[in-house]
Short mmCIF file of C-alpha atoms in Angstrom, two decimals:
data_model
loop_
_atom_site.label_atom_id
_atom_site.label_comp_id
_atom_site.label_asym_id
_atom_site.label_seq_id
_atom_site.Cartn_x
_atom_site.Cartn_y
_atom_site.Cartn_z
CA MET A 1 -12.06 -45.31 -15.00
CA ALA A 2 -13.82 -42.74 -16.91
CA LYS A 3 -11.98 -39.91 -15.10
CA LYS A 4 -8.39 -41.51 -16.19
CA MET A 5 -9.50 -41.25 -19.94
CA THR A 6 -10.11 -37.35 -19.16
CA PRO A 7 -7.28 -35.52 -21.28
CA LEU A 8 -5.35 -32.81 -20.01
CA ARG A 9 -5.39 -29.63 -22.27
CA VAL A 10 -2.60 -27.43 -22.89
CA ILE A 11 -3.63 -24.29 -24.63
CA PRO A 12 -0.98 -21.44 -25.12
CA LEU A 13 -3.16 -18.27 -25.85
CA GLY A 14 0.24 -15.95 -26.13
CA GLY A 15 3.86 -16.02 -26.11
CA LEU A 16 4.59 -18.05 -28.82
CA ASP A 17 4.52 -15.26 -31.64
CA GLY A 18 6.95 -12.86 -29.86
CA ILE A 19 8.68 -11.81 -26.48
CA GLY A 20 5.59 -11.00 -24.82
CA LYS A 21 2.11 -11.50 -23.59
CA ASN A 22 2.53 -14.90 -22.21
CA MET A 23 -0.59 -16.88 -21.21
CA THR A 24 -1.00 -20.71 -21.12
CA VAL A 25 -4.19 -22.62 -20.04
CA PHE A 26 -4.27 -25.94 -18.49
CA GLU A 27 -7.59 -27.65 -18.58
CA TYR A 28 -8.53 -31.20 -16.97
CA GLY A 29 -12.11 -31.88 -17.17
CA ASP A 30 -13.71 -29.17 -14.98
CA ASP A 31 -11.00 -27.56 -13.50
CA MET A 32 -8.53 -24.90 -15.30
CA VAL A 33 -5.65 -23.23 -14.18
CA LEU A 34 -3.90 -20.23 -15.83
CA VAL A 35 0.03 -19.66 -16.05
CA ASP A 36 0.79 -16.21 -16.59
CA ALA A 37 -0.95 -13.04 -17.99
CA GLY A 38 1.41 -10.87 -19.77
CA LEU A 39 1.35 -8.17 -22.26
CA MET A 40 3.30 -6.81 -25.21
CA PHE A 41 4.39 -3.51 -26.06
CA PRO A 42 3.15 -2.01 -29.49
CA ASP A 43 5.45 -2.47 -32.35
CA ASP A 44 5.85 0.69 -35.33
CA GLU A 45 3.01 -0.71 -37.35
CA GLN A 46 0.42 -0.55 -34.25
CA LEU A 47 0.08 3.34 -34.30
CA GLY A 48 -1.57 4.94 -31.36
CA ILE A 49 -1.84 1.45 -29.69
CA ASP A 50 -0.80 1.60 -25.95
CA LEU A 51 -0.68 -2.11 -25.02
CA VAL A 52 -1.24 -5.54 -26.76
CA LEU A 53 -2.88 -8.18 -24.74
CA PRO A 54 -3.52 -11.97 -25.62
CA ASP A 55 -7.17 -12.71 -26.43
CA TYR A 56 -8.21 -14.27 -23.30
CA THR A 57 -11.92 -14.97 -24.41
CA TYR A 58 -11.44 -18.70 -23.64
CA VAL A 59 -10.66 -18.18 -20.15
CA LEU A 60 -13.79 -15.93 -19.75
CA GLU A 61 -15.99 -18.41 -21.41
CA ASN A 62 -14.87 -21.29 -19.08
CA GLU A 63 -14.52 -18.77 -16.05
CA ASP A 64 -16.56 -21.30 -13.91
CA LYS A 65 -13.64 -23.97 -14.08
CA LEU A 66 -10.91 -21.58 -13.33
CA ARG A 67 -9.41 -22.63 -10.07
CA GLY A 68 -6.59 -20.20 -9.87
CA ILE A 69 -4.11 -17.96 -11.81
CA ILE A 70 -0.13 -18.97 -11.32
CA ILE A 71 2.43 -16.07 -11.88
CA THR A 72 5.94 -17.32 -12.65
CA HIS A 73 7.70 -14.04 -11.90
CA GLY A 74 6.89 -10.35 -11.99
CA HIS A 75 8.04 -9.18 -15.45
CA GLU A 76 5.28 -7.08 -17.45
CA ASP A 77 5.41 -10.03 -19.95
CA HIS A 78 4.00 -12.13 -17.60
CA THR A 79 1.59 -9.71 -15.41
CA GLY A 80 0.77 -6.91 -17.53
CA ALA A 81 -2.67 -8.23 -18.75
CA LEU A 82 -3.79 -9.08 -15.21
CA PRO A 83 -5.50 -5.89 -14.49
CA TYR A 84 -7.80 -6.03 -17.78
CA LEU A 85 -8.38 -9.90 -17.10
CA LEU A 86 -9.45 -9.32 -13.33
CA MET A 87 -11.75 -6.46 -14.68
CA ASP A 88 -13.80 -9.29 -16.56
CA LEU A 89 -13.43 -12.06 -14.07
CA GLN A 90 -15.12 -12.75 -10.67
CA PRO A 91 -12.92 -11.29 -7.92
CA LYS A 92 -12.76 -14.45 -6.01
CA VAL A 93 -10.47 -15.96 -8.40
CA PRO A 94 -7.21 -16.54 -6.51
CA ILE A 95 -3.78 -15.43 -7.51
CA TYR A 96 -0.57 -17.55 -6.62
CA SER A 97 2.70 -16.47 -7.03
CA SER A 98 6.00 -15.46 -5.03
CA LYS A 99 5.76 -12.63 -2.25
CA LEU A 100 7.88 -10.04 -4.55
CA THR A 101 5.61 -10.69 -7.54
CA LEU A 102 2.50 -10.36 -5.45
CA GLY A 103 4.00 -6.86 -4.38
CA LEU A 104 4.55 -5.52 -7.67
CA ILE A 105 1.00 -7.05 -8.85
CA GLU A 106 -0.84 -5.26 -6.32
CA GLY A 107 0.72 -2.18 -6.91
CA LYS A 108 -0.31 -2.51 -10.49
CA LEU A 109 -3.69 -3.41 -9.80
CA SER A 110 -4.08 -0.28 -7.62
CA GLU A 111 -2.81 1.86 -10.40
CA HIS A 112 -5.64 0.64 -12.65
CA ARG A 113 -7.97 0.73 -9.52
CA VAL A 114 -8.91 -2.74 -9.78
CA ARG A 115 -9.61 -4.51 -6.73
CA SER A 116 -7.26 -7.14 -5.44
CA PRO A 117 -8.07 -10.57 -5.62
CA LYS A 118 -7.24 -13.19 -3.06
CA PHE A 119 -3.36 -13.48 -3.02
CA HIS A 120 -1.53 -16.60 -2.04
CA GLU A 121 2.18 -16.46 -1.25
CA VAL A 122 4.11 -19.60 -2.78
CA GLY A 123 7.88 -20.28 -2.96
CA ASP A 124 10.39 -22.87 -3.58
CA GLY A 125 9.00 -26.05 -2.51
CA THR A 126 5.36 -25.11 -2.08
CA GLN A 127 2.80 -27.84 -2.67
CA LEU A 128 -0.68 -27.12 -3.32
CA THR A 129 -3.79 -28.82 -5.22
CA LEU A 130 -6.14 -26.77 -7.34
CA GLY A 131 -9.00 -29.29 -8.26
CA ALA A 132 -7.55 -32.24 -10.41
CA PHE A 133 -3.85 -30.18 -10.36
CA SER A 134 -1.28 -31.27 -7.97
CA ILE A 135 1.09 -28.35 -8.32
CA GLY A 136 4.75 -27.90 -7.16
CA PHE A 137 6.99 -24.93 -7.20
CA PHE A 138 10.57 -24.53 -7.42
CA SER A 139 12.97 -21.74 -7.52
CA MET A 140 14.85 -20.49 -10.82
CA THR A 141 17.05 -17.70 -11.49
CA HIS A 142 16.14 -14.69 -13.93
CA SER A 143 16.60 -11.15 -14.14
CA ILE A 144 13.97 -10.74 -11.18
CA PRO A 145 14.20 -12.34 -7.80
CA ALA A 146 11.70 -14.89 -6.76
CA ALA A 147 11.08 -16.50 -10.12
CA LEU A 148 9.77 -19.86 -10.13
CA GLY A 149 9.02 -22.86 -12.36
CA VAL A 150 5.87 -25.07 -11.85
CA CYS A 151 5.38 -28.76 -12.12
CA MET A 152 1.70 -29.75 -12.53
CA SER A 153 0.53 -33.27 -12.25
CA THR A 154 -2.96 -34.53 -13.15
CA PRO A 155 -4.37 -38.14 -13.88
CA ALA A 156 -3.77 -37.84 -17.55
CA GLY A 157 0.20 -36.95 -16.89
CA THR A 158 2.52 -34.48 -15.81
CA VAL A 159 3.86 -31.04 -17.29
CA LEU A 160 6.61 -29.02 -16.13
CA HIS A 161 6.95 -25.18 -17.17
CA THR A 162 10.27 -23.80 -16.42
CA GLY A 163 9.03 -20.03 -16.60
CA ASP A 164 11.73 -17.61 -17.77
CA PHE A 165 15.14 -18.88 -16.29
CA LYS A 166 18.87 -19.01 -16.65
CA LEU A 167 21.01 -21.30 -14.99
CA ASP A 168 22.91 -18.91 -12.77
CA GLN A 169 25.42 -20.38 -10.29
CA THR A 170 26.26 -17.16 -8.44
CA PRO A 171 23.10 -15.27 -8.24
CA ILE A 172 23.12 -11.68 -6.41
CA ASP A 173 20.58 -13.14 -3.96
CA GLY A 174 22.08 -16.47 -3.30
CA ASN A 175 19.33 -18.22 -4.55
CA THR A 176 20.35 -20.65 -7.42
CA PRO A 177 17.93 -23.04 -9.10
CA ASN A 178 16.55 -25.75 -7.35
CA TYR A 179 18.32 -28.52 -9.14
CA LEU A 180 17.14 -31.15 -6.70
CA ALA A 181 13.52 -30.47 -7.23
CA ILE A 182 13.83 -30.62 -11.03
CA ASN A 183 15.67 -33.72 -10.63
CA HIS A 184 13.14 -34.96 -8.48
CA TYR A 185 10.24 -34.50 -10.73
CA ALA A 186 12.41 -36.01 -13.58
CA ALA A 187 12.73 -39.08 -11.55
CA LYS A 188 8.88 -39.44 -10.95
CA GLY A 189 8.54 -38.65 -14.52
CA VAL A 190 7.84 -35.77 -16.69
CA ASP A 191 5.44 -36.02 -19.62
CA LEU A 192 5.71 -32.65 -21.21
CA LEU A 193 8.31 -29.88 -20.75
CA LEU A 194 7.55 -26.47 -21.66
CA SER A 195 10.75 -24.34 -21.76
CA ASP A 196 11.85 -20.87 -22.24
CA SER A 197 13.13 -20.30 -25.80
CA THR A 198 14.14 -16.52 -25.80
CA ASN A 199 17.91 -17.18 -26.00
CA ALA A 200 17.70 -20.64 -28.01
CA THR A 201 19.81 -18.77 -31.13
CA TYR A 202 22.66 -17.82 -28.55
CA PRO A 203 25.64 -20.49 -28.39
CA GLY A 204 27.14 -21.24 -24.64
CA PHE A 205 26.12 -20.15 -21.42
CA THR A 206 24.52 -16.77 -20.48
CA PRO A 207 27.29 -14.91 -18.02
CA SER A 208 25.94 -14.75 -14.33
CA GLU A 209 24.45 -11.57 -12.96
CA ALA A 210 27.60 -11.21 -10.81
CA ALA A 211 29.84 -10.48 -13.82
CA VAL A 212 27.96 -7.21 -14.13
CA GLY A 213 29.03 -5.74 -10.65
CA PRO A 214 32.76 -5.27 -11.21
CA ALA A 215 32.02 -3.33 -14.56
CA LEU A 216 29.34 -0.77 -13.18
CA ARG A 217 31.49 -0.27 -10.17
CA HIS A 218 34.42 0.81 -12.16
CA ILE A 219 32.35 3.21 -14.40
CA ILE A 220 30.77 4.51 -11.32
CA LYS A 221 34.35 4.98 -9.30
CA ASN A 222 35.96 6.73 -12.22
CA ALA A 223 33.12 9.10 -13.53
CA PRO A 224 33.92 12.66 -13.43
CA GLY A 225 30.26 13.83 -13.06
CA ARG A 226 26.99 12.23 -12.26
CA VAL A 227 26.25 8.84 -13.26
CA PHE A 228 23.00 7.81 -14.79
CA VAL A 229 21.87 4.20 -15.12
CA ALA A 230 19.08 3.46 -16.95
CA SER A 231 17.67 -0.12 -16.56
CA PHE A 232 14.56 -2.21 -16.31
CA ALA A 233 12.71 -1.02 -13.13
CA SER A 234 11.76 -4.91 -12.48
CA HIS A 235 15.48 -5.69 -12.61
CA ILE A 236 16.02 -5.67 -8.69
CA HIS A 237 19.30 -7.79 -8.85
CA ARG A 238 20.57 -5.02 -11.22
CA LEU A 239 19.49 -2.26 -9.12
CA GLN A 240 20.97 -3.84 -6.08
CA GLN A 241 24.19 -3.89 -7.98
CA VAL A 242 24.14 -0.26 -8.93
CA CYS A 243 23.16 0.60 -5.23
CA ASP A 244 25.92 -1.59 -3.90
CA ALA A 245 28.71 0.25 -6.19
CA SER A 246 27.43 3.35 -5.58
CA VAL A 247 27.66 2.92 -1.83
CA ALA A 248 31.17 1.36 -2.05
CA VAL A 249 32.58 4.37 -4.04
CA GLY A 250 30.82 6.99 -1.65
CA ARG A 251 27.95 8.21 -3.96
CA LYS A 252 24.25 8.76 -3.08
CA VAL A 253 21.51 7.05 -5.02
CA VAL A 254 18.66 9.19 -6.86
CA VAL A 255 15.68 6.92 -8.12
CA THR A 256 13.74 8.90 -10.82
CA GLY A 257 10.84 7.31 -13.25
CA ARG A 258 7.27 6.29 -11.88
CA SER A 259 7.78 2.66 -12.21
CA MET A 260 11.43 2.79 -10.90
CA VAL A 261 10.43 4.41 -7.82
CA THR A 262 7.35 2.24 -7.42
CA ASN A 263 9.36 -0.95 -7.84
CA THR A 264 12.27 0.15 -5.56
CA ARG A 265 9.91 1.02 -2.68
CA ILE A 266 8.14 -2.30 -3.04
CA ALA A 267 11.41 -4.11 -3.35
CA ARG A 268 12.82 -2.54 -0.22
CA GLU A 269 9.81 -2.98 1.87
CA LEU A 270 9.77 -6.66 1.21
CA GLY A 271 13.42 -7.19 1.55
CA TYR A 272 14.48 -7.91 -1.88
CA LEU A 273 16.42 -4.61 -2.45
CA HIS A 274 18.86 -3.52 0.41
CA ILE A 275 20.31 0.05 0.59
CA LYS A 276 19.98 2.45 3.93
CA ASP A 277 17.65 5.25 3.92
CA GLU A 278 20.69 7.50 4.21
CA ASP A 279 22.09 6.41 0.68
CA ILE A 280 18.85 6.97 -1.17
CA ILE A 281 18.12 10.88 -1.55
CA ASP A 282 15.44 12.77 -3.47
CA ALA A 283 15.84 14.09 -7.00
CA TYR A 284 15.29 17.65 -5.51
CA GLU A 285 18.28 17.38 -3.23
CA VAL A 286 20.90 16.69 -5.89
CA ASP A 287 21.70 20.78 -6.11
CA ASP A 288 23.10 20.14 -2.72
CA ILE A 289 25.57 17.51 -3.37
CA PRO A 290 28.36 17.49 -5.67
CA ASP A 291 28.06 15.91 -9.11
CA ASP A 292 30.82 13.01 -8.41
CA LYS A 293 28.79 11.86 -5.34
CA ILE A 294 25.33 11.22 -7.33
CA VAL A 295 24.08 7.98 -9.18
CA VAL A 296 20.90 8.39 -10.77
CA LEU A 297 18.71 5.25 -11.31
CA CYS A 298 16.23 5.67 -14.14
CA THR A 299 13.68 4.34 -16.65
CA GLY A 300 14.35 4.73 -20.43
CA SER A 301 16.62 1.55 -21.25
CA GLN A 302 14.18 0.95 -23.96
CA GLY A 303 13.82 4.27 -25.39
CA GLU A 304 10.54 5.13 -24.14
CA PRO A 305 9.57 8.62 -25.15
CA LEU A 306 8.17 9.43 -21.72
CA SER A 307 10.83 7.97 -19.81
CA ALA A 308 13.16 9.64 -17.24
CA LEU A 309 16.10 9.07 -19.57
CA SER A 310 14.49 10.54 -22.57
CA ARG A 311 13.13 13.49 -20.88
CA MET A 312 16.41 14.16 -19.38
CA ALA A 313 18.09 13.80 -22.87
CA ASN A 314 15.85 16.06 -24.36
CA GLY A 315 16.32 18.63 -21.30
CA GLU A 316 12.37 18.35 -20.02
CA HIS A 317 12.81 16.67 -16.89
CA LYS A 318 11.40 18.83 -14.15
CA SER A 319 14.51 18.34 -11.64
CA LEU A 320 17.39 16.52 -13.41
CA SER A 321 19.58 17.57 -16.48
CA ILE A 322 22.52 15.66 -18.13
CA THR A 323 25.81 17.62 -19.11
CA SER A 324 28.81 16.87 -21.10
CA ARG A 325 30.57 15.89 -17.84
CA ASP A 326 28.15 13.21 -16.91
CA THR A 327 28.06 9.69 -17.67
CA VAL A 328 25.06 7.55 -19.13
CA ILE A 329 25.02 3.51 -18.56
CA ILE A 330 22.11 1.99 -20.76
CA SER A 331 22.00 -1.28 -18.61
CA ALA A 332 19.66 -3.20 -20.84
CA THR A 333 19.33 -5.04 -24.25
CA PRO A 334 16.79 -3.21 -26.56
CA VAL A 335 13.52 -5.64 -26.58
CA PRO A 336 12.82 -6.39 -30.47
CA GLY A 337 11.44 -3.26 -32.09
CA ASN A 338 12.79 -1.08 -29.70
CA GLU A 339 16.05 -0.64 -31.38
CA LYS A 340 15.21 2.88 -33.35
CA SER A 341 13.80 4.32 -30.12
CA VAL A 342 17.14 3.34 -28.18
CA ALA A 343 19.18 4.73 -30.95
CA GLY A 344 17.26 8.06 -30.81
CA ILE A 345 18.07 8.42 -27.27
CA VAL A 346 21.72 7.35 -27.79
CA ASN A 347 21.94 9.95 -30.41
CA ALA A 348 20.36 12.68 -28.25
CA LEU A 349 22.73 11.82 -25.37
CA SER A 350 25.63 12.01 -28.11
CA LYS A 351 24.88 15.56 -29.01
CA ILE A 352 25.10 16.88 -25.29
CA GLY A 353 28.38 15.24 -25.22
CA CYS A 354 28.13 12.81 -22.30
CA SER A 355 30.02 9.35 -21.96
CA ILE A 356 27.73 6.65 -22.87
CA TYR A 357 28.17 3.09 -21.81
CA ASP A 358 26.40 0.02 -23.08
CA LYS A 359 26.70 -3.71 -23.51
CA SER A 360 28.67 -3.36 -26.70
CA GLN A 361 31.95 -1.63 -24.95
CA THR A 362 31.90 -3.26 -21.47
CA LEU A 363 29.86 -5.83 -19.61
CA VAL A 364 27.08 -3.59 -18.32
CA HIS A 365 24.27 -5.97 -18.93
CA VAL A 366 23.94 -9.86 -19.04
CA SER A 367 20.55 -11.40 -20.12
CA GLY A 368 18.04 -13.08 -17.73
CA HIS A 369 17.68 -16.01 -20.09
CA GLY A 370 19.31 -18.89 -20.73
CA SER A 371 21.51 -19.89 -23.70
CA GLN A 372 21.71 -23.02 -25.69
CA GLU A 373 23.92 -25.22 -23.30
CA GLU A 374 21.79 -24.35 -20.27
CA LEU A 375 18.33 -25.00 -22.61
CA LYS A 376 20.27 -28.23 -23.32
CA LEU A 377 20.94 -29.07 -19.39
CA MET A 378 17.43 -28.28 -18.65
CA ILE A 379 16.22 -31.07 -21.17
CA ALA A 380 18.90 -33.23 -19.90
CA MET A 381 17.70 -32.95 -16.22
CA VAL A 382 13.83 -33.18 -16.93
CA LYS A 383 13.98 -35.81 -19.41
CA PRO A 384 10.67 -35.43 -20.85
CA SER A 385 8.97 -37.43 -23.13
CA TYR A 386 7.37 -34.46 -25.09
CA PHE A 387 8.54 -30.99 -25.82
CA MET A 388 6.97 -27.66 -26.63
CA PRO A 389 9.11 -24.71 -26.81
CA VAL A 390 7.39 -21.65 -25.69
CA HIS A 391 8.20 -17.78 -24.82
CA GLY A 392 9.81 -16.52 -28.27
CA GLU A 393 9.46 -15.67 -31.89
CA ALA A 394 9.27 -18.27 -34.59
CA MET A 395 13.02 -18.57 -34.80
CA HIS A 396 13.66 -19.04 -31.25
CA LEU A 397 11.07 -21.77 -30.96
CA ARG A 398 12.47 -23.34 -33.89
CA ALA A 399 16.04 -23.18 -32.64
CA HIS A 400 15.09 -24.54 -29.42
CA ALA A 401 13.32 -27.49 -30.99
CA LYS A 402 16.58 -28.16 -32.89
CA LEU A 403 18.27 -28.28 -29.73
CA ALA A 404 15.67 -30.97 -28.64
CA ARG A 405 16.10 -32.78 -31.54
CA GLN A 406 20.03 -32.89 -30.80
CA MET A 407 18.91 -33.92 -27.09
CA GLY A 408 17.38 -37.34 -28.71
CA LEU A 409 13.82 -36.50 -28.40
CA PRO A 410 11.94 -37.65 -31.56
CA LYS A 411 10.67 -35.12 -34.23
CA GLU A 412 7.22 -36.42 -33.66
CA ASN A 413 7.37 -35.54 -29.87
CA ILE A 414 8.36 -31.91 -30.21
CA PHE A 415 5.32 -29.42 -30.92
CA LEU A 416 5.97 -26.25 -32.76
CA ALA A 417 2.78 -24.70 -31.77
CA ASP A 418 1.09 -21.27 -32.50
CA ASN A 419 -1.11 -19.43 -29.94
CA GLY A 420 -4.42 -21.16 -29.65
CA ASP A 421 -3.13 -24.53 -30.66
CA THR A 422 -3.92 -27.35 -28.12
CA LEU A 423 -1.92 -30.14 -27.07
CA GLU A 424 -3.98 -32.89 -25.62
CA MET A 425 -2.26 -35.52 -23.02
CA GLN A 426 -4.09 -38.90 -22.15
CA ASN A 427 -2.61 -41.53 -20.70
CA HIS A 428 0.83 -39.90 -20.55
CA LYS A 429 0.84 -39.37 -24.38
CA VAL A 430 0.69 -36.09 -26.12
CA ARG A 431 -1.13 -35.20 -29.57
CA LEU A 432 -2.37 -32.10 -31.11
CA GLY A 433 -5.92 -31.43 -30.29
CA GLU A 434 -8.47 -28.91 -31.89
CA PRO A 435 -7.42 -25.37 -31.48
CA VAL A 436 -9.52 -22.54 -29.83
CA ASP A 437 -9.87 -18.94 -30.89
CA SER A 438 -7.01 -16.73 -30.09
CA GLY A 439 -5.43 -13.45 -31.06
CA VAL A 440 -4.73 -10.31 -29.63
CA VAL A 441 -6.80 -7.38 -27.89
CA TYR A 442 -5.28 -3.96 -28.12
CA VAL A 443 -5.58 -1.16 -25.55
CA ASP A 444 -6.19 1.98 -26.98
CA GLY A 445 -6.65 4.73 -24.33
CA LEU A 446 -9.47 3.72 -22.25
CA SER A 447 -10.86 1.22 -24.79
CA VAL A 448 -9.88 -2.54 -24.70
CA THR A 449 -10.89 -3.82 -27.79
CA ASP A 450 -10.50 -6.68 -30.34
CA ALA A 451 -7.58 -6.32 -33.18
CA ASP A 452 -9.45 -4.32 -36.03
CA PRO A 453 -6.91 -4.33 -38.92
CA VAL A 454 -9.34 -1.66 -40.71
CA VAL A 455 -8.55 0.85 -37.90
CA LEU A 456 -4.68 0.34 -37.86
CA ARG A 457 -4.71 0.34 -41.87
CA ASP A 458 -6.38 3.71 -41.67
CA ARG A 459 -3.91 5.07 -39.17
CA GLN A 460 -0.99 3.73 -41.00
CA LYS A 461 -2.63 5.38 -44.14
CA LEU A 462 -2.81 8.56 -42.48
CA SER A 463 0.63 8.63 -40.99
CA LYS A 464 1.92 8.00 -44.68
CA ASP A 465 -0.10 10.14 -47.01
CA GLY A 466 -2.31 12.54 -44.68
CA ILE A 467 -5.72 13.05 -45.31
CA VAL A 468 -7.78 15.42 -47.63
CA THR A 469 -11.53 16.47 -46.92
CA CYS A 470 -13.83 17.89 -49.66
CA VAL A 471 -16.91 19.58 -48.38
CA VAL A 472 -19.34 20.10 -51.16
CA THR A 473 -22.59 21.88 -51.07
CA VAL A 474 -25.38 21.35 -53.83
CA SER A 475 -28.77 22.26 -54.92
CA HIS A 476 -31.34 19.91 -53.52
CA ARG A 477 -33.28 20.03 -56.79
CA SER A 478 -30.84 20.27 -59.53
CA HIS A 479 -27.80 19.02 -57.91
CA ARG A 480 -25.81 21.99 -59.02
CA THR A 481 -22.60 22.89 -57.38
CA ARG A 482 -22.80 25.91 -54.76
CA ASP A 483 -19.52 25.87 -53.25
CA ILE A 484 -16.64 23.46 -52.88
CA GLU A 485 -14.00 23.27 -50.01
CA ILE A 486 -10.76 21.53 -49.96
CA TYR A 487 -8.88 21.18 -46.34
CA SER A 488 -6.00 18.90 -46.08
CA ARG A 489 -3.55 17.98 -43.31
CA GLY A 490 -0.22 15.90 -43.56
CA VAL A 491 0.05 16.42 -47.36
CA SER A 492 2.67 18.04 -49.07
CA PHE A 493 0.70 20.00 -51.62
CA ALA A 494 -1.36 21.78 -48.66
CA ASN A 495 -0.07 25.35 -50.22
CA ASP A 496 -0.30 24.56 -53.85
CA ASP A 497 -3.28 27.02 -54.67
CA GLU A 498 -3.35 25.86 -58.39
CA LEU A 499 -3.53 22.35 -57.62
CA ASN A 500 -6.52 23.18 -55.36
CA ARG A 501 -8.08 24.86 -57.97
CA ASP A 502 -7.76 22.01 -60.33
CA ALA A 503 -9.17 19.83 -57.65
CA GLN A 504 -12.15 21.83 -57.25
CA ASP A 505 -12.67 21.61 -60.98
CA ILE A 506 -12.50 18.02 -60.88
CA VAL A 507 -15.06 17.83 -58.25
CA ARG A 508 -17.29 20.20 -59.76
CA ASN A 509 -17.29 18.24 -63.16
CA ARG A 510 -18.15 14.87 -61.17
CA ILE A 511 -20.98 16.69 -59.25
CA GLU A 512 -22.20 18.16 -62.50
CA LYS A 513 -22.30 14.92 -64.31
CA ASN A 514 -24.86 13.51 -61.79
CA THR A 515 -27.63 16.05 -62.27
CA ASP A 516 -30.22 13.34 -62.55
CA ALA A 517 -32.62 13.89 -59.58
CA ASP A 518 -32.62 10.23 -58.70
CA VAL A 519 -28.75 10.05 -57.95
CA GLY A 520 -28.56 9.89 -54.18
CA VAL A 521 -26.20 11.82 -51.98
CA ASP A 522 -24.11 8.32 -51.29
CA GLN A 523 -23.32 8.21 -55.04
CA LEU A 524 -22.17 11.69 -55.21
CA ARG A 525 -20.04 11.17 -52.40
CA ARG A 526 -18.60 8.15 -54.14
CA GLY A 527 -17.90 9.90 -57.16
CA VAL A 528 -16.30 12.80 -55.51
CA ARG A 529 -13.78 10.25 -53.49
CA ASN A 530 -13.04 8.53 -56.88
CA GLY A 531 -12.47 11.56 -58.92
CA LEU A 532 -10.36 13.25 -56.18
CA SER A 533 -8.29 10.14 -55.27
CA ASN A 534 -7.70 9.69 -58.97
CA PHE A 535 -6.46 13.30 -59.54
CA LEU A 536 -4.41 13.23 -56.47
CA TRP A 537 -2.57 10.00 -57.69
CA ASN A 538 -1.89 11.49 -61.13
CA ARG A 539 -0.50 14.72 -60.04
CA THR A 540 1.49 13.87 -56.90
CA HIS A 541 1.76 10.27 -56.90
CA THR A 542 0.29 10.02 -53.19
CA ARG A 543 -2.74 8.68 -52.06
CA PRO A 544 -4.11 10.59 -49.15
CA MET A 545 -7.06 9.27 -47.13
CA VAL A 546 -10.03 11.26 -48.89
CA ILE A 547 -13.12 12.01 -46.74
CA PRO A 548 -16.10 13.66 -49.14
CA VAL A 549 -18.98 15.47 -47.34
CA VAL A 550 -21.93 16.24 -49.82
CA MET A 551 -24.53 18.76 -48.31
CA GLU A 552 -27.89 19.58 -50.21
CA VAL A 553 -29.50 22.60 -49.44
#
């Protein structure tokens, strides 16, 4: 009887404050299951940061409870934090996912030189038990093959997690969502639904991936020169359509970009991407083949500065270049925050004079996420008693909650949560529980550290106003100034000799006002910093970072 009173705790550690770093903890008594471990790419304010991870301290603190990690699909925003998490966890923790996702994870772990844990392949219809959790997997359609939804049952109640999805009736690989399984779980009773909110602001239905194929084929067939297609390296369905269109019109496919090369190799080895060996050639072989017989699959759809498309647009790629006769297809939508970077690449390509196609001109991209009618259909099929929208920014979560209200769910049964909030389910009833510590972790070069706002604030300041270093040599006994040197970087007045002389006078006056022997070096530094900072503001209306160095001799 006591065990039945144990609550099931649902704790989102990421994914509720943006598109990315998805991670959710499910905890029942002494058993815990983690669903997804993703990352997010930094925005313009996070200068110098390579990656943003969810703060998974709660998982580490309860490692002895962790029975397994479930990954719904192979996108970075669901798998990218795994190498860092596994560095901190015992290697015995098993990972459960589809064959393709496990293959992509294995490649990722080898890049980071992290020893692979125990992998368990699951798929549509797989049932397993992890501690108190009875878990069933069902097929979903998304912009990557082998995407899965998860239904977890405990003595406290049942939760269904859709993963990322759209309800595609004509998917490229023929694997439609398993509506039978979803309705089977609904008939048994689903207490809480967690559902993808990415496209909750878009009305109607998301077009099928199959709709992209004819548009790609038309462009590839009629292009006078080479065709460059930039896409997500993990969008295997899109890569398949590019390959199919290329082969159909007699073109060879070249793959470039590290992640694109890796993912196409893994997908071909595992049977998810189908193209004959003779139809794929090396980038160094393109000079032997006419331009109108070449299609290049490349990374760079998000404007990444080191991507293959970016390097080709700037004439920096080691084996490929783009000319005015060529055609570039950007087969993706910019992730929020990447719009400027994408526009920069489009402008660079426009200067070359090549033809450019994106989804604003023709149907070369469709989303992998369901729009409003699909989200309502999911709620209608599952018939949950309680609902929590996941995977999205605040506006997406709120729009999804509004859809749930339209579908008849009471307002008090819909939870708009933040990362770290806890839902507690007891006897099939859900309420808010005590939150846990949450936040983000930054990957900055080789360091993986907690978010330090001071560091980012300093970087922002340096990027805006530059830095001024003032080195002052003073007499140990009298504090008389012997020498003043002012160095500056990233400031507009670096070569203004008059301003530099006046700045030295300000510093000299500040030092000589403190000739008392009791005045310490720290006080002298503060005086130099304040005096120089105020002077620069009055003369230039900028506030560069001022670093004073006072040396007694």
